[in-house]
PDB file of N, CA and C in Angstrom:
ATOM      1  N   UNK A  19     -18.788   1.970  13.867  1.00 54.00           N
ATOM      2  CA  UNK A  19     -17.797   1.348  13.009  1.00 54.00           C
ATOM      3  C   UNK A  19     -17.559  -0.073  13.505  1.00 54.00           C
ATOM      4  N   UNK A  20     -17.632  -1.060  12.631  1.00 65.00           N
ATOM      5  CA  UNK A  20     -17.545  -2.494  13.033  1.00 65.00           C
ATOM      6  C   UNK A  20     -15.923  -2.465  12.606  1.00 65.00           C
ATOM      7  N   UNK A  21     -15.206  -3.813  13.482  1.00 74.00           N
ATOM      8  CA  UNK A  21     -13.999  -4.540  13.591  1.00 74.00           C
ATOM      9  C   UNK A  21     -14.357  -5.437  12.533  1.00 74.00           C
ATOM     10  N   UNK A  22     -12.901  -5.358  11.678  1.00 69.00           N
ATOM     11  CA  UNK A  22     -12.948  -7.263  11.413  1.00 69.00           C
ATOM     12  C   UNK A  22     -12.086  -8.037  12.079  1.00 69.00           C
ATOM     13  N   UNK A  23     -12.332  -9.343  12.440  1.00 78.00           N
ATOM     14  CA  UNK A  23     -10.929  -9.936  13.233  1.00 78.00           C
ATOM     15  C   UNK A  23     -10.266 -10.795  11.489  1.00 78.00           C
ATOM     16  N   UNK A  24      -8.819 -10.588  12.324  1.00 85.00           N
ATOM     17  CA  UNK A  24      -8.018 -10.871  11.285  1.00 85.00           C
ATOM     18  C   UNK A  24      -7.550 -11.940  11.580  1.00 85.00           C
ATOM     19  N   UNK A  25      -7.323 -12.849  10.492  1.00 89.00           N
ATOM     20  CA  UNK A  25      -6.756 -13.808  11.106  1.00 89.00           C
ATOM     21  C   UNK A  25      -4.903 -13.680  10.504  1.00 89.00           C
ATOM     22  N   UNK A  26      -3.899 -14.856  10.318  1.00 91.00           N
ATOM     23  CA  UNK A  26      -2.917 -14.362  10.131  1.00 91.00           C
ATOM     24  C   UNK A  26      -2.545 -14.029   9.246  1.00 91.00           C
ATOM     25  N   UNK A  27      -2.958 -14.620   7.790  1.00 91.00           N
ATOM     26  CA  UNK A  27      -2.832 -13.913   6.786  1.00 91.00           C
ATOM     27  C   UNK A  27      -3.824 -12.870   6.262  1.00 91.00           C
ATOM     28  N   UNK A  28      -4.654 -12.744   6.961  1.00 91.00           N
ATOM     29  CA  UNK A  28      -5.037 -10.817   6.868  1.00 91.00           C
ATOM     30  C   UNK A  28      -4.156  -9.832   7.402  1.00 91.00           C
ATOM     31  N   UNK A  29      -3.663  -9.888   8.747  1.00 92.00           N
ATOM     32  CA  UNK A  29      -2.653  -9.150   9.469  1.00 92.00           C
ATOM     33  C   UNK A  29      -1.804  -8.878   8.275  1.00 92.00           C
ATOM     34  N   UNK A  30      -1.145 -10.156   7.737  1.00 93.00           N
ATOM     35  CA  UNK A  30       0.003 -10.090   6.777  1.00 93.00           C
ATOM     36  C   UNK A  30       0.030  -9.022   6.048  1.00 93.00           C
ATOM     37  N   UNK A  31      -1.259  -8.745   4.814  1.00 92.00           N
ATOM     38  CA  UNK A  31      -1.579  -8.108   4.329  1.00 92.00           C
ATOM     39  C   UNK A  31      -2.037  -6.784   4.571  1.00 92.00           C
ATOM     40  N   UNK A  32      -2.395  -6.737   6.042  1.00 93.00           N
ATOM     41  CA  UNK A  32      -2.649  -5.523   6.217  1.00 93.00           C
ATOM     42  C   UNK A  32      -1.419  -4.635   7.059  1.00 93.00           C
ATOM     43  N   UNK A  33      -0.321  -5.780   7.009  1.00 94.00           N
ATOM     44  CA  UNK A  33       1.152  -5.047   7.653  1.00 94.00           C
ATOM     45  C   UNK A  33       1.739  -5.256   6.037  1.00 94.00           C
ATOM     46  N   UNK A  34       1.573  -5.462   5.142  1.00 95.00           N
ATOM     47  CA  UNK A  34       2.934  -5.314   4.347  1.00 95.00           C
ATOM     48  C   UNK A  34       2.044  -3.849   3.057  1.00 95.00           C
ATOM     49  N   UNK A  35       0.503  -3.936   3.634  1.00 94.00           N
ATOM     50  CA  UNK A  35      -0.384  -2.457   2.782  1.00 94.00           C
ATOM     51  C   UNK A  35       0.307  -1.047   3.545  1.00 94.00           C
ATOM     52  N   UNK A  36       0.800  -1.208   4.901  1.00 94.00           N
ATOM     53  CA  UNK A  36       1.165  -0.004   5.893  1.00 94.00           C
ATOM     54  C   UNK A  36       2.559  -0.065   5.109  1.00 94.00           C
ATOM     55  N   UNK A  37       3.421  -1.125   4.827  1.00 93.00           N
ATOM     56  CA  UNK A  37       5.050  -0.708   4.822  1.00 93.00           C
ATOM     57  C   UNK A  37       4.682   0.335   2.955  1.00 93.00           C
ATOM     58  N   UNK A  38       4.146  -0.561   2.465  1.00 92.00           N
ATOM     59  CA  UNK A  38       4.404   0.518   0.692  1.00 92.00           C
ATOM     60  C   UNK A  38       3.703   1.894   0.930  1.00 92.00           C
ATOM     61  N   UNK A  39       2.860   1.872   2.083  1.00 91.00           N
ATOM     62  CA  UNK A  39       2.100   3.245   2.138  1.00 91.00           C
ATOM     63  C   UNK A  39       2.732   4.261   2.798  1.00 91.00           C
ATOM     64  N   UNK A  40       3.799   3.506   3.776  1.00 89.00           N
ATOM     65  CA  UNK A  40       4.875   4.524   4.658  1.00 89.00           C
ATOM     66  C   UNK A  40       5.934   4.674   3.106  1.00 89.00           C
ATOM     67  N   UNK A  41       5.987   3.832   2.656  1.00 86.00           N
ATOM     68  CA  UNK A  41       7.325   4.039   1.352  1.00 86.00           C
ATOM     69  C   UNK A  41       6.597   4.902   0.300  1.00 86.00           C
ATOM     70  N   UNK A  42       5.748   5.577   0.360  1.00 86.00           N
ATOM     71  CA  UNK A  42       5.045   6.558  -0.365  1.00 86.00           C
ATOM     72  C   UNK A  42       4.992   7.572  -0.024  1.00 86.00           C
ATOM     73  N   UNK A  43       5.233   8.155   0.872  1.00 82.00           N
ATOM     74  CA  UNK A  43       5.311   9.488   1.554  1.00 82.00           C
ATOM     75  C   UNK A  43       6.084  10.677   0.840  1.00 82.00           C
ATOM     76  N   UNK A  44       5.549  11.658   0.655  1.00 79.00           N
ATOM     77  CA  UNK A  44       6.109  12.500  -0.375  1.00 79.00           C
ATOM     78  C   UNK A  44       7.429  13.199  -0.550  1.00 79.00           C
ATOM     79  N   UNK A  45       7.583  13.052   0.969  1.00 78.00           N
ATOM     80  CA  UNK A  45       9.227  13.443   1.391  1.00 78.00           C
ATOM     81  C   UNK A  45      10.529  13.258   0.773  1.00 78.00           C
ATOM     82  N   UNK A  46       9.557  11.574  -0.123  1.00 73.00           N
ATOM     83  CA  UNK A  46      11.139  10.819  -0.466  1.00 73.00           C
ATOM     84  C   UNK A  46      11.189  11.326  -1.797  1.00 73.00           C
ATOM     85  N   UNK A  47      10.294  12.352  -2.648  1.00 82.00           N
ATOM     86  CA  UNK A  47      10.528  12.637  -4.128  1.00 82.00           C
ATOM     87  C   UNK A  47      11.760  13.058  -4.444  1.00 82.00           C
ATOM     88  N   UNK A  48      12.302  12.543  -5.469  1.00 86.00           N
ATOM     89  CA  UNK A  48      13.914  12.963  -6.024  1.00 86.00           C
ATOM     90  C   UNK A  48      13.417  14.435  -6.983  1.00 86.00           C
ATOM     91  N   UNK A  49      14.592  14.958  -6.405  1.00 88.00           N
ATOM     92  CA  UNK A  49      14.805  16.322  -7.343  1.00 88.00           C
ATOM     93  C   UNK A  49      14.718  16.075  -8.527  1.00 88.00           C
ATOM     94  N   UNK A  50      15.427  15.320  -9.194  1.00 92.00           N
ATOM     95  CA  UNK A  50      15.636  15.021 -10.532  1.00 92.00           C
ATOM     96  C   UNK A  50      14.556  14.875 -11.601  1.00 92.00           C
ATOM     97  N   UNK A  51      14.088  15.593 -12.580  1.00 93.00           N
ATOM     98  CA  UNK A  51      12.817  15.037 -12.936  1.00 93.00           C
ATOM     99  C   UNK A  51      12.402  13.796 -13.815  1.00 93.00           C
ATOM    100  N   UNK A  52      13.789  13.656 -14.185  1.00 93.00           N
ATOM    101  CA  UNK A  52      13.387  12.473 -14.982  1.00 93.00           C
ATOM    102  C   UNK A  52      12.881  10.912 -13.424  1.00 93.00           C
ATOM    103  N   UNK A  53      13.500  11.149 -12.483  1.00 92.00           N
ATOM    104  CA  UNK A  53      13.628  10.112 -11.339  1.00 92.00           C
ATOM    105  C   UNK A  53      12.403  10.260 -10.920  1.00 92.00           C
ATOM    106  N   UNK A  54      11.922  11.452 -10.583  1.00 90.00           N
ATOM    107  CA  UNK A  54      10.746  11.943 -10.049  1.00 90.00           C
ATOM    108  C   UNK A  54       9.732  11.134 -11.078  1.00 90.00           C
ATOM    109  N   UNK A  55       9.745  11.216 -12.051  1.00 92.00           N
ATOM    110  CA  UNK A  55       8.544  10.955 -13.117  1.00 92.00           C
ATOM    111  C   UNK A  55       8.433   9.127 -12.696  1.00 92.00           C
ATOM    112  N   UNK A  56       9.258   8.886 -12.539  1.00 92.00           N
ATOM    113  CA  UNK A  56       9.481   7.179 -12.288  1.00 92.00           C
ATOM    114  C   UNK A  56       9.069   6.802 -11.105  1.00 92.00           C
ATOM    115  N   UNK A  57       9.704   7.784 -10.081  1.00 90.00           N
ATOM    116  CA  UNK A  57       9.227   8.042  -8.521  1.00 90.00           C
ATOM    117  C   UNK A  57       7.871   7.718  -8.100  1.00 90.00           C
ATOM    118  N   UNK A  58       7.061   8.370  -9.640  1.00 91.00           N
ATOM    119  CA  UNK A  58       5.595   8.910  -9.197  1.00 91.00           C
ATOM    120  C   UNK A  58       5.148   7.565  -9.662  1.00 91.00           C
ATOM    121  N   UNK A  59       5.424   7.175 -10.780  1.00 93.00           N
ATOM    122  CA  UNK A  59       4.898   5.519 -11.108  1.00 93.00           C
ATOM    123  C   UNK A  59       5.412   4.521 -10.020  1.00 93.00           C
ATOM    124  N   UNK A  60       6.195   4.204  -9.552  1.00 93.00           N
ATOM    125  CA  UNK A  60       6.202   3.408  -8.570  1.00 93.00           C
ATOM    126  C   UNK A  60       5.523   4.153  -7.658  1.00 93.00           C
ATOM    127  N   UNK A  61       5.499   4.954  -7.228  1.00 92.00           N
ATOM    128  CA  UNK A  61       4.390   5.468  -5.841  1.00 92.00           C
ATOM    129  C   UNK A  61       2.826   5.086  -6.271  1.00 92.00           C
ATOM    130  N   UNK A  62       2.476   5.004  -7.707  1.00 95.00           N
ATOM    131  CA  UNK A  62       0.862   5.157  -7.503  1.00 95.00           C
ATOM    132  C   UNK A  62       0.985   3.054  -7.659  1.00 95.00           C
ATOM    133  N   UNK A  63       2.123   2.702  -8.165  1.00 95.00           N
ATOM    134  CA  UNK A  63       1.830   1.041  -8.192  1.00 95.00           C
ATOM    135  C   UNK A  63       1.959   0.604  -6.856  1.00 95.00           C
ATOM    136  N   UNK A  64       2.408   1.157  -5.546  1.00 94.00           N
ATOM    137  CA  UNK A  64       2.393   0.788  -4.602  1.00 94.00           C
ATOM    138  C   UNK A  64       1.085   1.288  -3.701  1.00 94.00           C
ATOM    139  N   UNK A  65       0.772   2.401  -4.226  1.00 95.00           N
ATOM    140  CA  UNK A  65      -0.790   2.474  -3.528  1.00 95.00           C
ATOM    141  C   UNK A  65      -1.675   1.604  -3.964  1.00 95.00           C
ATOM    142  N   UNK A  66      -1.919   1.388  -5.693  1.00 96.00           N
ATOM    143  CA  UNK A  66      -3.203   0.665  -5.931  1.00 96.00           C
ATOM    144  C   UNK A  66      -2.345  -0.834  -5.181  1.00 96.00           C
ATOM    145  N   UNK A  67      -1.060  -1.396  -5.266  1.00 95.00           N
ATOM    146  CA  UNK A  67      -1.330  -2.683  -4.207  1.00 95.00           C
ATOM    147  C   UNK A  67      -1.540  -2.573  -3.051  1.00 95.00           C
ATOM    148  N   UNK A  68      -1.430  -1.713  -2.276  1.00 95.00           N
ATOM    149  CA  UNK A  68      -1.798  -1.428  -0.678  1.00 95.00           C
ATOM    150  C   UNK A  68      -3.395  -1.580  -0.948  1.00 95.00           C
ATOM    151  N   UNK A  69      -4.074  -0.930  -1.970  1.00 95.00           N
ATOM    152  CA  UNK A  69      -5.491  -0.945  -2.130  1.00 95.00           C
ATOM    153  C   UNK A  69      -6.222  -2.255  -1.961  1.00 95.00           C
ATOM    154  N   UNK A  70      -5.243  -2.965  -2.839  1.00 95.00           N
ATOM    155  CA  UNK A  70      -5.550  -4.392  -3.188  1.00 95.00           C
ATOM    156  C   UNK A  70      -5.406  -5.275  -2.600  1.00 95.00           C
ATOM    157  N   UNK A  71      -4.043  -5.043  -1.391  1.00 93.00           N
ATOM    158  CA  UNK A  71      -4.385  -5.750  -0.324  1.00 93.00           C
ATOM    159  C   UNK A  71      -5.429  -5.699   0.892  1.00 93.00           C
ATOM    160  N   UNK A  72      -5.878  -3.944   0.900  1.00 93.00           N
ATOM    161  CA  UNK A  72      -6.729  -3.970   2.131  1.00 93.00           C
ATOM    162  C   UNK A  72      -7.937  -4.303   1.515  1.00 93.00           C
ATOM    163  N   UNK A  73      -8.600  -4.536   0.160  1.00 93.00           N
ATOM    164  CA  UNK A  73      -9.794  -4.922  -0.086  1.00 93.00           C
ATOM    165  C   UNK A  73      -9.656  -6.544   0.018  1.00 93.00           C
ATOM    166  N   UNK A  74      -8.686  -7.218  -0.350  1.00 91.00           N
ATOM    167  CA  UNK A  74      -8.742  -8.714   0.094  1.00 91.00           C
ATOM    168  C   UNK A  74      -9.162  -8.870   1.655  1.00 91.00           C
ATOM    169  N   UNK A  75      -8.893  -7.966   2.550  1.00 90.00           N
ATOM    170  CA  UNK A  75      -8.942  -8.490   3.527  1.00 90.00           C
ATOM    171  C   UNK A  75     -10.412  -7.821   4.097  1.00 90.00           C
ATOM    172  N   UNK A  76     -10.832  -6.786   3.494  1.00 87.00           N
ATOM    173  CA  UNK A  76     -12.277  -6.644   3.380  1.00 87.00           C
ATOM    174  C   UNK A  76     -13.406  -7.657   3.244  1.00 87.00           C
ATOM    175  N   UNK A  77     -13.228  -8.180   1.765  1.00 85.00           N
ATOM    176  CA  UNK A  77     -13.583  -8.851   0.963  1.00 85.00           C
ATOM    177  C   UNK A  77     -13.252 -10.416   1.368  1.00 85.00           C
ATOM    178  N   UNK A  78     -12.831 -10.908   2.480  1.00 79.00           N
ATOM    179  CA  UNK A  78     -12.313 -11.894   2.770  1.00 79.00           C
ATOM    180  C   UNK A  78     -11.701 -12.686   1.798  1.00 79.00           C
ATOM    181  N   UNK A  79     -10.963 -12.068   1.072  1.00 63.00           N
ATOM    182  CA  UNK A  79      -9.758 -13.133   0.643  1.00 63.00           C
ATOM    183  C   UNK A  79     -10.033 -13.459  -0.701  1.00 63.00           C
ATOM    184  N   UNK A  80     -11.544 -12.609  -1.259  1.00 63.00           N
ATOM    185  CA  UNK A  80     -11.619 -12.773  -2.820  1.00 63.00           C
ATOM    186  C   UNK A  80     -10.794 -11.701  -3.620  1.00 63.00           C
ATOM    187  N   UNK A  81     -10.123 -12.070  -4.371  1.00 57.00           N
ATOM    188  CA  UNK A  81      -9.341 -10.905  -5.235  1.00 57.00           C
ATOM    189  C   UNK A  81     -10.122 -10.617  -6.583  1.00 57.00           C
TER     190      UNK A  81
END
């Protein structure tokens, strides 16, 4: 498995892809189902941007 070195705005991106991916954790689902249903749309818009940030930094910085 190869490293990439990061420089500072990769780090950036690859610390603010960890915070929406910890804020996704299933623990936090609301009982409620109408909340839940909303819950689940903001949970999958915060994964595909966690996605989108760790492929920028793959991809060096092309979006």
């Amino acid at each position: 498995m190869s490293r990439i070195d990061l420089d500072a705005d990769d780090r950036r991106l690859v610390e603010h892809a960890r915070r929406l991916l910890a804020e996704i954790e299933p623990e936090a689902r609301p009982e409620d189902e109408d909340a839940a249903k909303a819950w689940q749309v903001d949970r999958m818009g915060k994964a595909l941007a966690a996605i989108d940030f760790l492929l920028r930094v793959i991809d060096g910085g092309k979006s």
